[in-house]
Amino acid sequence: MKNVLVIGGAGYVGSHACKALARAGCTPVTFDDLSTGHDWAVQWGPFERGSILEPTSLDRVLKKYDPAAVMHFASRISVGESVQKPEEYYEVNVTGSVNVLEAMHRHGCRSIVFSSSAAVYAGTGDALLAETAPLAPANPYGHTKHLVEQLLSEYGDDHGFRAIALRYFNAAGADPDGEIGEDHEPETHLIPLAIKAALGLEPGLSIFGDDYPTPDGTCVRDYVHMNDLARAHVLAMERLEFEGGVDFINIGGGDGRTVREVIEAVKKVSGRDFPVSVAARRAGDAVRLVADIARAEKVLGWRPEQSDLTTVVETAWAWHAKHHGGA
């Protein structure tokens, strides 16, 4: 069984990728500082605690496990916070990624699947966003992802790295087996916030702006289920085994939903009502981000299988109801 180093493997997306890797016959080695991840999420391989801001700890784990490939998930992820604390985002997301790439280069590991984001796009207009759409990040978080994508291209040219950056849209839902799910503190994502309001763990839910040029005035987003997202990472890694170069591929559900539509789906699945208020627009939020996923199908043979909104919300509800208060 080949080792795959999963940086940020104790986090929401990384832990689902670890489970998918184990099912594919690999040994996922989780490397995480547990600043936002959880030790209980490490269930499918060894755990090594360390930070991407500490090159010596990266050297240690690469030397110990000699991985065939790296999956890199570790980053700061809140758009709103990135506007308030841009220096922290550039340090962790960019400097940390440079450390990862340099450590890989030192140890002769040159295959990496990178967790990028739809935040690299401008996110305006009605068209689906293809990989050829203009890259115009609206916030520091998006800028950091764009910068790392550029680094991947440079390492591909200069050092022969093989890399795929998966630009995923809104990661959502939970493991249908109930073993892992979303648990951020503080929580900033819409679906878990709505579910916590339905569970009575929050007094209500705020919508950030209802005057956008969309059908109901709220932002439009594309939701992709965690199982679909994890499967895409495994397919990307497998492609790197026989395909060189650096590529950028959208991973999304291919279907846009407004904030209000998501809230109504949570109310329907949970059978519970909760207060919803409208707050001011949030700095850095794009109007509409919906993926054109044709390239993912062409290059990876991937299409979403569980990313319809009902399945996403049902699996997320089951996870939160079980782990955060009971239904």
Short mmCIF file of C-alpha atoms in Angstrom, two decimals:
data_model
loop_
_atom_site.label_atom_id
_atom_site.label_comp_id
_atom_site.label_asym_id
_atom_site.label_seq_id
_atom_site.Cartn_x
_atom_site.Cartn_y
_atom_site.Cartn_z
CA MET A 1 0.00 0.00 0.00
CA LYS A 2 1.42 3.37 -0.98
CA ASN A 3 1.60 6.20 1.51
CA VAL A 4 -0.13 9.49 0.74
CA LEU A 5 0.70 12.48 2.93
CA VAL A 6 -2.53 14.34 3.72
CA ILE A 7 -1.64 17.78 5.02
CA GLY A 8 -4.62 19.03 7.00
CA GLY A 9 -6.03 15.50 7.15
CA ALA A 10 -7.72 16.09 10.52
CA GLY A 11 -9.94 18.78 9.03
CA TYR A 12 -13.35 18.64 7.39
CA VAL A 13 -12.32 18.02 3.78
CA GLY A 14 -9.03 16.29 4.58
CA SER A 15 -10.61 13.63 6.79
CA HIS A 16 -13.12 12.70 4.10
CA ALA A 17 -10.23 12.44 1.64
CA CYS A 18 -8.41 10.11 4.06
CA LYS A 19 -11.40 7.79 4.17
CA ALA A 20 -11.62 7.79 0.37
CA LEU A 21 -7.88 7.07 0.09
CA ALA A 22 -8.16 4.13 2.49
CA ARG A 23 -11.03 2.71 0.44
CA ALA A 24 -8.83 3.07 -2.66
CA GLY A 25 -6.14 0.92 -1.03
CA CYS A 26 -3.76 3.68 0.08
CA THR A 27 -2.40 4.55 3.51
CA PRO A 28 -3.30 8.16 4.32
CA VAL A 29 -0.75 9.79 6.65
CA THR A 30 -2.38 12.75 8.37
CA PHE A 31 -0.17 15.76 9.09
CA ASP A 32 -2.04 18.43 11.06
CA ASP A 33 -1.41 20.96 13.81
CA LEU A 34 -5.00 20.54 15.13
CA SER A 35 -5.51 24.31 15.13
CA THR A 36 -8.84 23.71 13.39
CA GLY A 37 -8.80 19.93 12.84
CA HIS A 38 -9.75 17.20 15.31
CA ASP A 39 -7.88 14.11 16.45
CA TRP A 40 -11.13 12.09 16.39
CA ALA A 41 -11.28 12.66 12.62
CA VAL A 42 -8.04 10.69 12.11
CA GLN A 43 -9.35 7.14 11.66
CA TRP A 44 -7.73 5.66 8.55
CA GLY A 45 -3.97 5.87 9.00
CA PRO A 46 -1.14 7.26 11.14
CA PHE A 47 -1.21 10.76 12.59
CA GLU A 48 1.77 13.10 12.73
CA ARG A 49 1.29 16.39 14.51
CA GLY A 50 3.08 19.34 12.96
CA SER A 51 2.68 22.69 11.26
CA ILE A 52 3.27 23.76 7.67
CA LEU A 53 4.96 26.82 9.15
CA GLU A 54 7.67 24.53 10.56
CA PRO A 55 9.83 23.14 7.72
CA THR A 56 11.63 20.74 10.07
CA SER A 57 8.37 18.96 10.92
CA LEU A 58 7.57 18.61 7.22
CA ASP A 59 11.04 17.17 6.64
CA ARG A 60 10.52 14.70 9.45
CA VAL A 61 7.26 13.28 8.13
CA LEU A 62 8.39 13.16 4.49
CA LYS A 63 11.54 11.30 5.48
CA LYS A 64 9.66 8.88 7.73
CA TYR A 65 6.89 7.87 5.29
CA ASP A 66 8.37 8.57 1.82
CA PRO A 67 4.91 9.30 0.36
CA ALA A 68 4.08 8.68 -3.29
CA ALA A 69 2.00 11.88 -3.34
CA VAL A 70 0.79 14.76 -1.19
CA MET A 71 -2.70 16.14 -0.73
CA HIS A 72 -2.55 19.66 0.66
CA PHE A 73 -5.65 20.94 2.51
CA ALA A 74 -4.13 23.02 5.31
CA SER A 75 -5.19 26.67 5.10
CA ARG A 76 -7.21 29.42 6.67
CA ILE A 77 -10.61 29.36 4.94
CA SER A 78 -12.95 32.15 6.08
CA VAL A 79 -13.55 34.81 3.44
CA GLY A 80 -14.80 37.35 5.98
CA GLU A 81 -11.90 36.79 8.34
CA SER A 82 -9.42 37.08 5.49
CA VAL A 83 -10.62 40.63 4.90
CA GLN A 84 -10.04 41.45 8.57
CA LYS A 85 -6.75 39.56 9.00
CA PRO A 86 -5.09 39.32 5.58
CA GLU A 87 -1.60 38.95 7.02
CA GLU A 88 -2.56 35.69 8.75
CA TYR A 89 -3.97 34.30 5.51
CA TYR A 90 -0.86 35.12 3.50
CA GLU A 91 1.36 33.61 6.18
CA VAL A 92 -0.49 30.31 6.54
CA ASN A 93 -1.86 29.82 3.03
CA VAL A 94 1.06 31.11 0.97
CA THR A 95 4.18 30.84 3.14
CA GLY A 96 2.96 27.51 4.48
CA SER A 97 2.45 26.20 0.96
CA VAL A 98 5.92 27.33 -0.08
CA ASN A 99 7.24 25.32 2.86
CA VAL A 100 5.28 22.27 1.69
CA LEU A 101 6.56 22.52 -1.88
CA GLU A 102 10.15 23.10 -0.79
CA ALA A 103 10.04 20.12 1.59
CA MET A 104 8.60 17.94 -1.18
CA HIS A 105 11.40 19.07 -3.48
CA ARG A 106 14.05 18.25 -0.89
CA HIS A 107 12.69 14.74 -0.43
CA GLY A 108 11.99 13.91 -4.07
CA CYS A 109 8.18 13.84 -3.85
CA ARG A 110 6.77 15.68 -6.86
CA SER A 111 3.06 14.81 -7.06
CA ILE A 112 0.57 17.03 -5.28
CA VAL A 113 -3.19 17.55 -5.28
CA PHE A 114 -3.93 21.04 -3.95
CA SER A 115 -7.12 22.26 -2.31
CA SER A 116 -7.91 25.42 -4.26
CA SER A 117 -11.15 27.34 -4.42
CA ALA A 118 -13.78 28.98 -6.60
CA ALA A 119 -12.76 32.17 -4.79
CA VAL A 120 -10.07 32.61 -7.46
CA TYR A 121 -12.84 33.68 -9.86
CA ALA A 122 -14.59 37.03 -10.06
CA GLY A 123 -18.01 35.48 -9.49
CA THR A 124 -20.17 37.92 -11.44
CA GLY A 125 -22.77 37.41 -14.16
CA ASP A 126 -25.03 34.44 -14.87
CA ALA A 127 -22.70 32.10 -16.74
CA LEU A 128 -21.25 28.92 -15.31
CA LEU A 129 -17.63 29.41 -14.36
CA ALA A 130 -15.25 27.37 -16.49
CA GLU A 131 -11.54 27.09 -15.76
CA THR A 132 -10.92 29.62 -18.52
CA ALA A 133 -12.94 32.32 -16.74
CA PRO A 134 -11.00 35.41 -15.63
CA LEU A 135 -9.19 35.00 -12.34
CA ALA A 136 -10.07 38.00 -10.20
CA PRO A 137 -10.26 37.12 -6.49
CA ALA A 138 -12.49 39.47 -4.50
CA ASN A 139 -10.86 38.84 -1.13
CA PRO A 140 -7.49 37.93 0.44
CA TYR A 141 -8.52 34.28 0.83
CA GLY A 142 -9.05 34.00 -2.92
CA HIS A 143 -5.79 35.82 -3.58
CA THR A 144 -3.86 33.32 -1.47
CA LYS A 145 -5.32 30.38 -3.40
CA HIS A 146 -4.47 32.06 -6.69
CA LEU A 147 -0.90 32.68 -5.57
CA VAL A 148 -0.42 29.02 -4.63
CA GLU A 149 -1.77 27.97 -8.02
CA GLN A 150 0.90 30.17 -9.61
CA LEU A 151 3.52 28.55 -7.39
CA LEU A 152 2.40 25.11 -8.57
CA SER A 153 2.91 26.17 -12.18
CA GLU A 154 6.39 27.45 -11.37
CA TYR A 155 7.35 24.27 -9.51
CA GLY A 156 6.03 22.29 -12.45
CA ASP A 157 8.21 24.25 -14.86
CA ASP A 158 11.30 24.46 -12.67
CA HIS A 159 11.29 21.15 -10.78
CA GLY A 160 9.11 18.78 -12.77
CA PHE A 161 6.25 18.72 -10.25
CA ARG A 162 3.01 17.04 -11.24
CA ALA A 163 0.10 18.93 -9.74
CA ILE A 164 -3.66 19.26 -9.92
CA ALA A 165 -5.36 22.15 -8.15
CA LEU A 166 -9.01 21.35 -7.53
CA ARG A 167 -11.00 24.57 -7.50
CA TYR A 168 -13.92 23.48 -5.46
CA PHE A 169 -17.00 25.38 -4.75
CA ASN A 170 -18.94 25.03 -1.47
CA ALA A 171 -17.91 21.81 0.29
CA ALA A 172 -20.93 20.56 2.21
CA GLY A 173 -22.69 17.55 3.69
CA ALA A 174 -21.18 14.78 5.79
CA ASP A 175 -20.05 11.18 5.61
CA PRO A 176 -23.24 9.11 5.15
CA ASP A 177 -21.81 6.51 7.55
CA GLY A 178 -21.77 9.15 10.29
CA GLU A 179 -18.08 8.68 11.11
CA ILE A 180 -16.94 12.22 10.28
CA GLY A 181 -18.52 15.58 9.55
CA GLU A 182 -18.17 19.34 9.78
CA ASP A 183 -17.13 20.80 13.13
CA HIS A 184 -15.60 24.27 12.90
CA GLU A 185 -15.20 26.71 15.76
CA PRO A 186 -16.24 29.34 15.03
CA GLU A 187 -18.54 28.09 12.32
CA THR A 188 -18.90 30.32 9.24
CA HIS A 189 -20.57 28.04 6.66
CA LEU A 190 -24.24 28.45 5.82
CA ILE A 191 -25.56 24.88 6.09
CA PRO A 192 -24.11 24.04 9.53
CA LEU A 193 -25.12 27.47 10.84
CA ALA A 194 -28.70 26.89 9.65
CA ILE A 195 -28.69 23.40 11.18
CA LYS A 196 -27.43 24.74 14.51
CA ALA A 197 -30.27 27.27 14.44
CA ALA A 198 -32.73 24.42 13.77
CA LEU A 199 -31.24 22.46 16.70
CA GLY A 200 -31.64 25.47 18.99
CA LEU A 201 -27.87 25.79 19.40
CA GLU A 202 -27.99 29.27 17.89
CA PRO A 203 -30.72 31.89 18.43
CA GLY A 204 -31.24 32.25 14.69
CA LEU A 205 -29.51 32.82 11.38
CA SER A 206 -28.36 35.98 9.63
CA ILE A 207 -28.40 36.43 5.86
CA PHE A 208 -25.63 38.77 4.73
CA GLY A 209 -27.41 40.94 2.20
CA ASP A 210 -30.69 40.38 0.34
CA ASP A 211 -30.26 43.01 -2.37
CA TYR A 212 -28.02 41.11 -4.78
CA PRO A 213 -29.08 40.79 -8.45
CA THR A 214 -30.34 37.21 -7.99
CA PRO A 215 -33.84 35.65 -8.06
CA ASP A 216 -34.50 36.29 -4.34
CA GLY A 217 -31.79 38.87 -3.61
CA THR A 218 -29.42 36.48 -1.84
CA CYS A 219 -26.09 35.14 -3.05
CA VAL A 220 -25.97 32.04 -5.26
CA ARG A 221 -23.58 29.20 -4.47
CA ASP A 222 -22.77 25.75 -5.79
CA TYR A 223 -22.69 22.95 -3.19
CA VAL A 224 -20.65 19.76 -3.60
CA HIS A 225 -21.03 16.81 -1.25
CA MET A 226 -17.98 15.72 0.72
CA ASN A 227 -18.02 12.19 -0.71
CA ASP A 228 -18.01 13.56 -4.25
CA LEU A 229 -15.23 15.97 -3.35
CA ALA A 230 -13.10 13.29 -1.70
CA ARG A 231 -13.55 11.01 -4.70
CA ALA A 232 -12.31 13.79 -6.98
CA HIS A 233 -9.09 14.03 -4.96
CA VAL A 234 -8.41 10.31 -5.33
CA LEU A 235 -9.07 10.47 -9.08
CA ALA A 236 -6.75 13.48 -9.38
CA MET A 237 -3.98 11.66 -7.52
CA GLU A 238 -4.40 8.60 -9.72
CA ARG A 239 -4.16 10.75 -12.85
CA LEU A 240 -0.87 12.23 -11.66
CA GLU A 241 0.62 8.74 -11.70
CA PHE A 242 0.65 8.74 -15.50
CA GLU A 243 0.10 12.38 -16.51
CA GLY A 244 2.66 15.14 -16.01
CA GLY A 245 2.24 18.89 -15.89
CA VAL A 246 0.03 21.16 -13.80
CA ASP A 247 -3.73 21.40 -14.20
CA PHE A 248 -6.63 23.34 -12.66
CA ILE A 249 -10.04 21.70 -12.42
CA ASN A 250 -13.40 22.82 -11.04
CA ILE A 251 -15.20 20.53 -8.61
CA GLY A 252 -18.78 21.49 -7.85
CA GLY A 253 -22.35 20.34 -8.07
CA GLY A 254 -22.89 22.35 -11.25
CA ASP A 255 -26.12 23.76 -9.83
CA GLY A 256 -26.56 27.11 -8.10
CA ARG A 257 -28.77 27.63 -5.05
CA THR A 258 -29.58 30.88 -3.26
CA VAL A 259 -29.03 31.35 0.45
CA ARG A 260 -32.78 31.38 1.01
CA GLU A 261 -33.22 28.12 -0.92
CA VAL A 262 -30.63 26.46 1.32
CA ILE A 263 -32.36 27.75 4.45
CA GLU A 264 -35.70 26.37 3.27
CA ALA A 265 -34.06 23.00 2.55
CA VAL A 266 -32.71 22.85 6.12
CA LYS A 267 -36.13 23.71 7.52
CA LYS A 268 -37.75 21.00 5.40
CA VAL A 269 -35.24 18.26 6.24
CA SER A 270 -35.16 19.08 9.97
CA GLY A 271 -38.89 19.72 10.28
CA ARG A 272 -38.04 22.78 12.36
CA ASP A 273 -38.46 26.50 11.90
CA PHE A 274 -36.01 29.12 13.19
CA PRO A 275 -35.65 32.90 13.04
CA VAL A 276 -33.89 34.38 10.01
CA SER A 277 -32.77 38.01 9.88
CA VAL A 278 -31.04 40.11 7.25
CA ALA A 279 -27.71 41.81 7.98
CA ALA A 280 -25.52 44.03 5.86
CA ARG A 281 -23.56 42.58 2.97
CA ARG A 282 -20.30 40.90 3.93
CA ALA A 283 -17.10 42.31 2.46
CA GLY A 284 -15.55 40.09 -0.19
CA ASP A 285 -18.67 38.04 -1.03
CA ALA A 286 -19.21 37.30 -4.72
CA VAL A 287 -22.73 37.48 -6.16
CA ARG A 288 -22.78 34.10 -7.88
CA LEU A 289 -20.34 31.18 -7.96
CA VAL A 290 -21.50 28.13 -9.91
CA ALA A 291 -19.18 25.60 -11.51
CA ASP A 292 -18.89 24.42 -15.07
CA ILE A 293 -17.78 20.86 -14.33
CA ALA A 294 -17.29 19.62 -17.89
CA ARG A 295 -13.50 19.55 -17.54
CA ALA A 296 -13.68 17.39 -14.40
CA GLU A 297 -15.65 14.81 -16.35
CA LYS A 298 -13.29 14.97 -19.33
CA VAL A 299 -10.00 14.87 -17.43
CA LEU A 300 -10.87 12.89 -14.29
CA GLY A 301 -13.93 10.93 -15.34
CA TRP A 302 -15.72 12.59 -12.41
CA ARG A 303 -19.29 13.71 -11.98
CA PRO A 304 -21.17 14.49 -8.75
CA GLU A 305 -23.27 11.62 -7.45
CA GLN A 306 -24.48 12.89 -4.07
CA SER A 307 -24.44 16.67 -4.49
CA ASP A 308 -28.15 17.39 -4.87
CA LEU A 309 -29.19 19.83 -2.16
CA THR A 310 -31.49 17.37 -0.37
CA THR A 311 -28.76 14.74 0.05
CA VAL A 312 -26.24 17.36 1.14
CA VAL A 313 -28.58 18.73 3.81
CA GLU A 314 -29.82 15.30 4.96
CA THR A 315 -26.31 14.00 5.61
CA ALA A 316 -25.26 17.23 7.30
CA TRP A 317 -28.39 17.20 9.47
CA ALA A 318 -27.81 13.58 10.52
CA TRP A 319 -24.22 14.38 11.54
CA HIS A 320 -25.03 17.52 13.52
CA ALA A 321 -28.16 16.05 15.14
CA LYS A 322 -26.09 13.10 16.35
CA HIS A 323 -23.04 15.04 17.53
CA HIS A 324 -24.41 18.42 18.60
CA GLY A 325 -27.49 18.03 20.67
CA GLY A 326 -29.70 15.31 19.25
CA ALA A 327 -32.85 15.70 17.22
#
